[in-house]
Amino acid sequence: MSHVMNTYARLPVAFERGEGAWVWDTQGKRYLDALAGIAVCGLGHAHPRLTRVLQKQVGKLIHTSNIYEIALQEELGDRLAAISGMETVFFCNSGCEANEAAIKLARLYGHKNGIESPAIIVMEKAFHGRTIATLTATGSRKAQAGFEPLLAGFVRVPFDDLEAVQRVATNNRNVVAVLVELIQGEGGINVCSNDYLTGLRAICDENKWLLMLDEVQSGTGRTGTWFAFQHSGVKPDVVTLAKGLGNGVPIGTCMAAGVAATLFTPGKHGSTFGGNPLACAAGLETLAIIEDDGLMRNAVEIGTFLREGLRERLAGLTGVKDVRGAGLMIGIELGAPCGELVARALEAGLLINVTADTVVRLLPPLIYTRADAQLVIDTLVPLITEFLEREPASARASQAA
Ligand code: PLP
């Protein structure tokens, strides 16, 4: 019996090493990675430049404590401020912690403005993490079930629906912030419409709310800009980031601007590991490589190639509802639950994921070549086709059972 708690439905495979966009399992079988550890390893695996920097940092200093000054944290803070337009940065170790910091900022902001029970608007199908506060903010009853009582102070509205947000503004005086993913990752690669962010900014300004963007999955260059919000001219008040920032070394950040930038004061928040020298060295080098190697441009080019190729090859297939996304954040929505495709792709030597039951999710490393993308198309299309051809029969079979 495994002594590891039973929190994951794991696939029966373990990986031993990786190189670029490829990983090898313990039996020596090779797989093309189209998931990157769920949007984490943007540089792929064992990137030589990152490896050198990490090896050097491990030999020098891994951790001190946030009770001392940390030069690399200052350096990464400056770099993140420069690429995001935010003013201050809090360092933690994961996406949920980054969002916890954002939620705490919103509450502090509310109390500062005399609101005793501050509330945050969150979205249906959102995913913000598994801690109690971020689970409450998450829009999935399945993820929340069994963990009640959840927290007070969240108001849920449909995603990409400005009128719903406006209605809350009219009726609820306790709201202090909106927390939203511009592209819902776990929710099924749901992309908001072009004017949604501008509309949210306007409502937030009118009501003096903080506009807080969860870029944990969409950030670090994945959609072709450092952050998904940078496709528009809108400036948020708070942005959270994690996943891709350390290319696998755990690091998260909550960044803030304007009134939100100075809400935290000593004693209000903290983290033992957050922003330690190893994590910050990883963050700095990851950002430098993305910039030096033009990986954001590559994400747009390869992402477009992948989406167009998939659309073309899946066109006319009954059961394919949509191929969507931005950059290298891609979803293929099918008309039926398709979790079994993950195991079939694995057999075929391809790492993918299915989210929201019916959406095949691709989050490849930003270093992908056209040949990698072509291989994804050539492997995945027959699997989807075969699945859809079988699907009506299997649905009938399960009804009969
Ligand atoms: N926010 C978003 C948008 C995510 O996609 C995730 C994880 O998938 C999280 C937050 C939680 O991040 P973590 O698992 O690092 O806590």
Short mmCIF file of N, CA, C and O and ligand atoms in Angstrom, two decimals, residues 38-40 93-99 126-131 134 138 180-187 214-218 240-243 251-252 329 361 363, ligand 1:
data_model
loop_
_atom_site.label_atom_id
_atom_site.label_comp_id
_atom_site.label_asym_id
_atom_site.label_seq_id
_atom_site.Cartn_x
_atom_site.Cartn_y
_atom_site.Cartn_z
N ILE A 38 1.43 20.91 -16.56
CA ILE A 38 0.28 21.83 -16.47
C ILE A 38 0.78 23.28 -16.44
O ILE A 38 0.66 23.99 -15.44
N ALA A 39 1.34 23.68 -17.56
CA ALA A 39 1.75 25.08 -17.78
C ALA A 39 2.89 25.53 -16.87
O ALA A 39 3.00 26.71 -16.54
N VAL A 40 3.73 24.59 -16.48
CA VAL A 40 4.84 24.94 -15.59
C VAL A 40 6.17 25.04 -16.37
O VAL A 40 6.85 26.08 -16.32
N ASN A 93 4.89 30.45 -2.89
CA ASN A 93 5.41 29.23 -3.52
C ASN A 93 4.47 28.57 -4.51
O ASN A 93 4.83 27.55 -5.10
N SER A 94 3.27 29.08 -4.66
CA SER A 94 2.29 28.39 -5.50
C SER A 94 1.20 29.36 -5.92
O SER A 94 1.10 30.49 -5.42
N GLY A 95 0.34 28.86 -6.82
CA GLY A 95 -0.76 29.69 -7.31
C GLY A 95 -1.79 29.99 -6.26
O GLY A 95 -2.28 31.12 -6.15
N CYS A 96 -2.15 28.96 -5.47
CA CYS A 96 -3.19 29.22 -4.46
C CYS A 96 -2.69 30.23 -3.43
O CYS A 96 -3.46 31.10 -2.99
N GLU A 97 -1.43 30.15 -3.09
CA GLU A 97 -0.91 31.14 -2.13
C GLU A 97 -0.88 32.55 -2.71
O GLU A 97 -1.09 33.53 -2.00
N ALA A 98 -0.58 32.62 -4.01
CA ALA A 98 -0.59 33.94 -4.65
C ALA A 98 -2.01 34.52 -4.58
O ALA A 98 -2.20 35.71 -4.28
N ASN A 99 -3.01 33.65 -4.82
CA ASN A 99 -4.40 34.12 -4.75
C ASN A 99 -4.84 34.40 -3.32
O ASN A 99 -5.65 35.30 -3.08
N ALA A 126 -14.49 29.15 -12.47
CA ALA A 126 -13.14 29.64 -12.15
C ALA A 126 -12.36 28.56 -11.40
O ALA A 126 -12.94 27.68 -10.77
N PHE A 127 -11.04 28.64 -11.48
CA PHE A 127 -10.19 27.81 -10.61
C PHE A 127 -9.11 28.70 -10.02
O PHE A 127 -8.33 29.31 -10.75
N HIS A 128 -9.07 28.76 -8.69
CA HIS A 128 -8.07 29.61 -8.03
C HIS A 128 -7.22 28.86 -7.03
O HIS A 128 -6.33 29.46 -6.43
N GLY A 129 -7.49 27.57 -6.81
CA GLY A 129 -6.64 26.81 -5.90
C GLY A 129 -7.44 25.95 -4.94
O GLY A 129 -8.67 25.87 -5.01
N ARG A 130 -6.72 25.29 -4.02
CA ARG A 130 -7.33 24.26 -3.16
C ARG A 130 -7.30 24.61 -1.67
O ARG A 130 -7.69 23.80 -0.84
N THR A 131 -6.74 25.77 -1.30
CA THR A 131 -6.84 26.17 0.10
C THR A 131 -8.29 26.57 0.34
O THR A 131 -9.05 26.76 -0.61
N THR A 134 -9.20 29.91 -1.47
CA THR A 134 -9.17 29.84 -2.94
C THR A 134 -10.14 28.79 -3.47
O THR A 134 -10.67 28.92 -4.57
N THR A 138 -13.08 29.32 -6.10
CA THR A 138 -13.18 28.43 -7.26
C THR A 138 -14.65 28.12 -7.58
O THR A 138 -15.44 27.90 -6.68
N VAL A 180 -10.56 37.35 -11.33
CA VAL A 180 -10.95 36.65 -12.56
C VAL A 180 -9.72 36.13 -13.32
O VAL A 180 -8.66 36.76 -13.30
N GLU A 181 -9.88 34.97 -13.97
CA GLU A 181 -8.90 34.49 -14.96
C GLU A 181 -9.41 34.98 -16.32
O GLU A 181 -10.56 34.69 -16.66
N LEU A 182 -8.57 35.62 -17.10
CA LEU A 182 -9.02 36.09 -18.42
C LEU A 182 -9.22 34.92 -19.37
O LEU A 182 -10.05 34.95 -20.27
N ILE A 183 -8.41 33.88 -19.19
CA ILE A 183 -8.65 32.61 -19.89
C ILE A 183 -8.76 31.55 -18.80
O ILE A 183 -7.78 31.27 -18.11
N GLN A 184 -9.97 31.02 -18.64
CA GLN A 184 -10.14 30.01 -17.58
C GLN A 184 -9.45 28.73 -18.01
O GLN A 184 -9.80 28.14 -19.04
N GLY A 185 -8.46 28.30 -17.22
CA GLY A 185 -7.68 27.13 -17.58
C GLY A 185 -8.38 25.83 -17.22
O GLY A 185 -8.84 25.09 -18.10
N GLU A 186 -8.51 25.57 -15.92
CA GLU A 186 -9.15 24.33 -15.47
C GLU A 186 -10.60 24.29 -15.92
O GLU A 186 -11.16 23.23 -16.16
N GLY A 187 -11.21 25.46 -16.05
CA GLY A 187 -12.62 25.56 -16.43
C GLY A 187 -12.90 25.16 -17.87
O GLY A 187 -14.05 25.07 -18.29
N ASP A 214 -6.09 36.61 -12.07
CA ASP A 214 -5.34 35.38 -11.78
C ASP A 214 -4.67 34.93 -13.08
O ASP A 214 -5.31 34.39 -13.98
N GLU A 215 -3.36 35.18 -13.15
CA GLU A 215 -2.58 34.80 -14.35
C GLU A 215 -1.66 33.63 -14.02
O GLU A 215 -0.61 33.46 -14.63
N VAL A 216 -2.07 32.83 -13.04
CA VAL A 216 -1.25 31.69 -12.61
C VAL A 216 -0.97 30.75 -13.78
O VAL A 216 0.15 30.28 -13.96
N GLN A 217 -2.00 30.50 -14.60
CA GLN A 217 -1.82 29.58 -15.73
C GLN A 217 -1.51 30.34 -17.04
O GLN A 217 -0.76 29.87 -17.87
N SER A 218 -2.09 31.53 -17.19
CA SER A 218 -1.97 32.26 -18.47
C SER A 218 -0.73 33.15 -18.54
O SER A 218 -0.39 33.64 -19.61
N THR A 240 -1.84 37.83 -10.06
CA THR A 240 -1.16 36.70 -9.43
C THR A 240 -0.52 35.82 -10.50
O THR A 240 -1.03 35.71 -11.61
N LEU A 241 0.59 35.22 -10.12
CA LEU A 241 1.40 34.46 -11.06
C LEU A 241 2.04 33.30 -10.29
O LEU A 241 2.34 33.42 -9.11
N ALA A 242 2.24 32.17 -10.97
CA ALA A 242 2.98 31.06 -10.34
C ALA A 242 3.45 30.14 -11.46
O ALA A 242 4.16 30.60 -12.35
N LYS A 243 3.03 28.89 -11.44
CA LYS A 243 3.32 27.88 -12.46
C LYS A 243 4.61 28.09 -13.25
O LYS A 243 5.66 27.61 -12.86
N ILE A 251 7.47 28.63 -7.15
CA ILE A 251 7.46 30.06 -6.84
C ILE A 251 6.13 30.65 -7.30
O ILE A 251 5.61 30.27 -8.35
N GLY A 252 5.60 31.55 -6.51
CA GLY A 252 4.39 32.28 -6.87
C GLY A 252 4.55 33.73 -6.46
O GLY A 252 5.40 34.05 -5.61
N MET A 329 -2.01 27.99 -25.08
CA MET A 329 -3.03 27.59 -24.11
C MET A 329 -4.24 27.23 -24.97
O MET A 329 -4.97 28.10 -25.44
N ARG A 361 -6.98 19.56 -23.24
CA ARG A 361 -6.21 20.78 -22.99
C ARG A 361 -4.75 20.56 -23.36
O ARG A 361 -4.12 19.59 -22.94
N LEU A 363 -1.06 22.46 -23.22
CA LEU A 363 -0.26 23.56 -22.64
C LEU A 363 1.22 23.23 -22.88
O LEU A 363 1.98 22.99 -21.94
N1 PLP B 1 -5.06 29.71 -10.40
C1 PLP B 1 -5.13 29.14 -11.61
C2 PLP B 1 -5.67 29.93 -12.76
C3 PLP B 1 -4.69 27.82 -11.80
O1 PLP B 1 -4.77 27.26 -13.00
C4 PLP B 1 -4.19 27.12 -10.69
C5 PLP B 1 -3.76 25.72 -10.82
O2 PLP B 1 -4.08 25.02 -11.74
C6 PLP B 1 -4.13 27.76 -9.45
C7 PLP B 1 -4.57 29.05 -9.34
C8 PLP B 1 -3.61 27.03 -8.24
O3 PLP B 1 -2.23 26.91 -8.34
P1 PLP B 1 -1.42 25.91 -7.40
O4 PLP B 1 -1.82 24.53 -7.78
O5 PLP B 1 0.01 26.24 -7.68
O6 PLP B 1 -1.82 26.24 -5.99
#
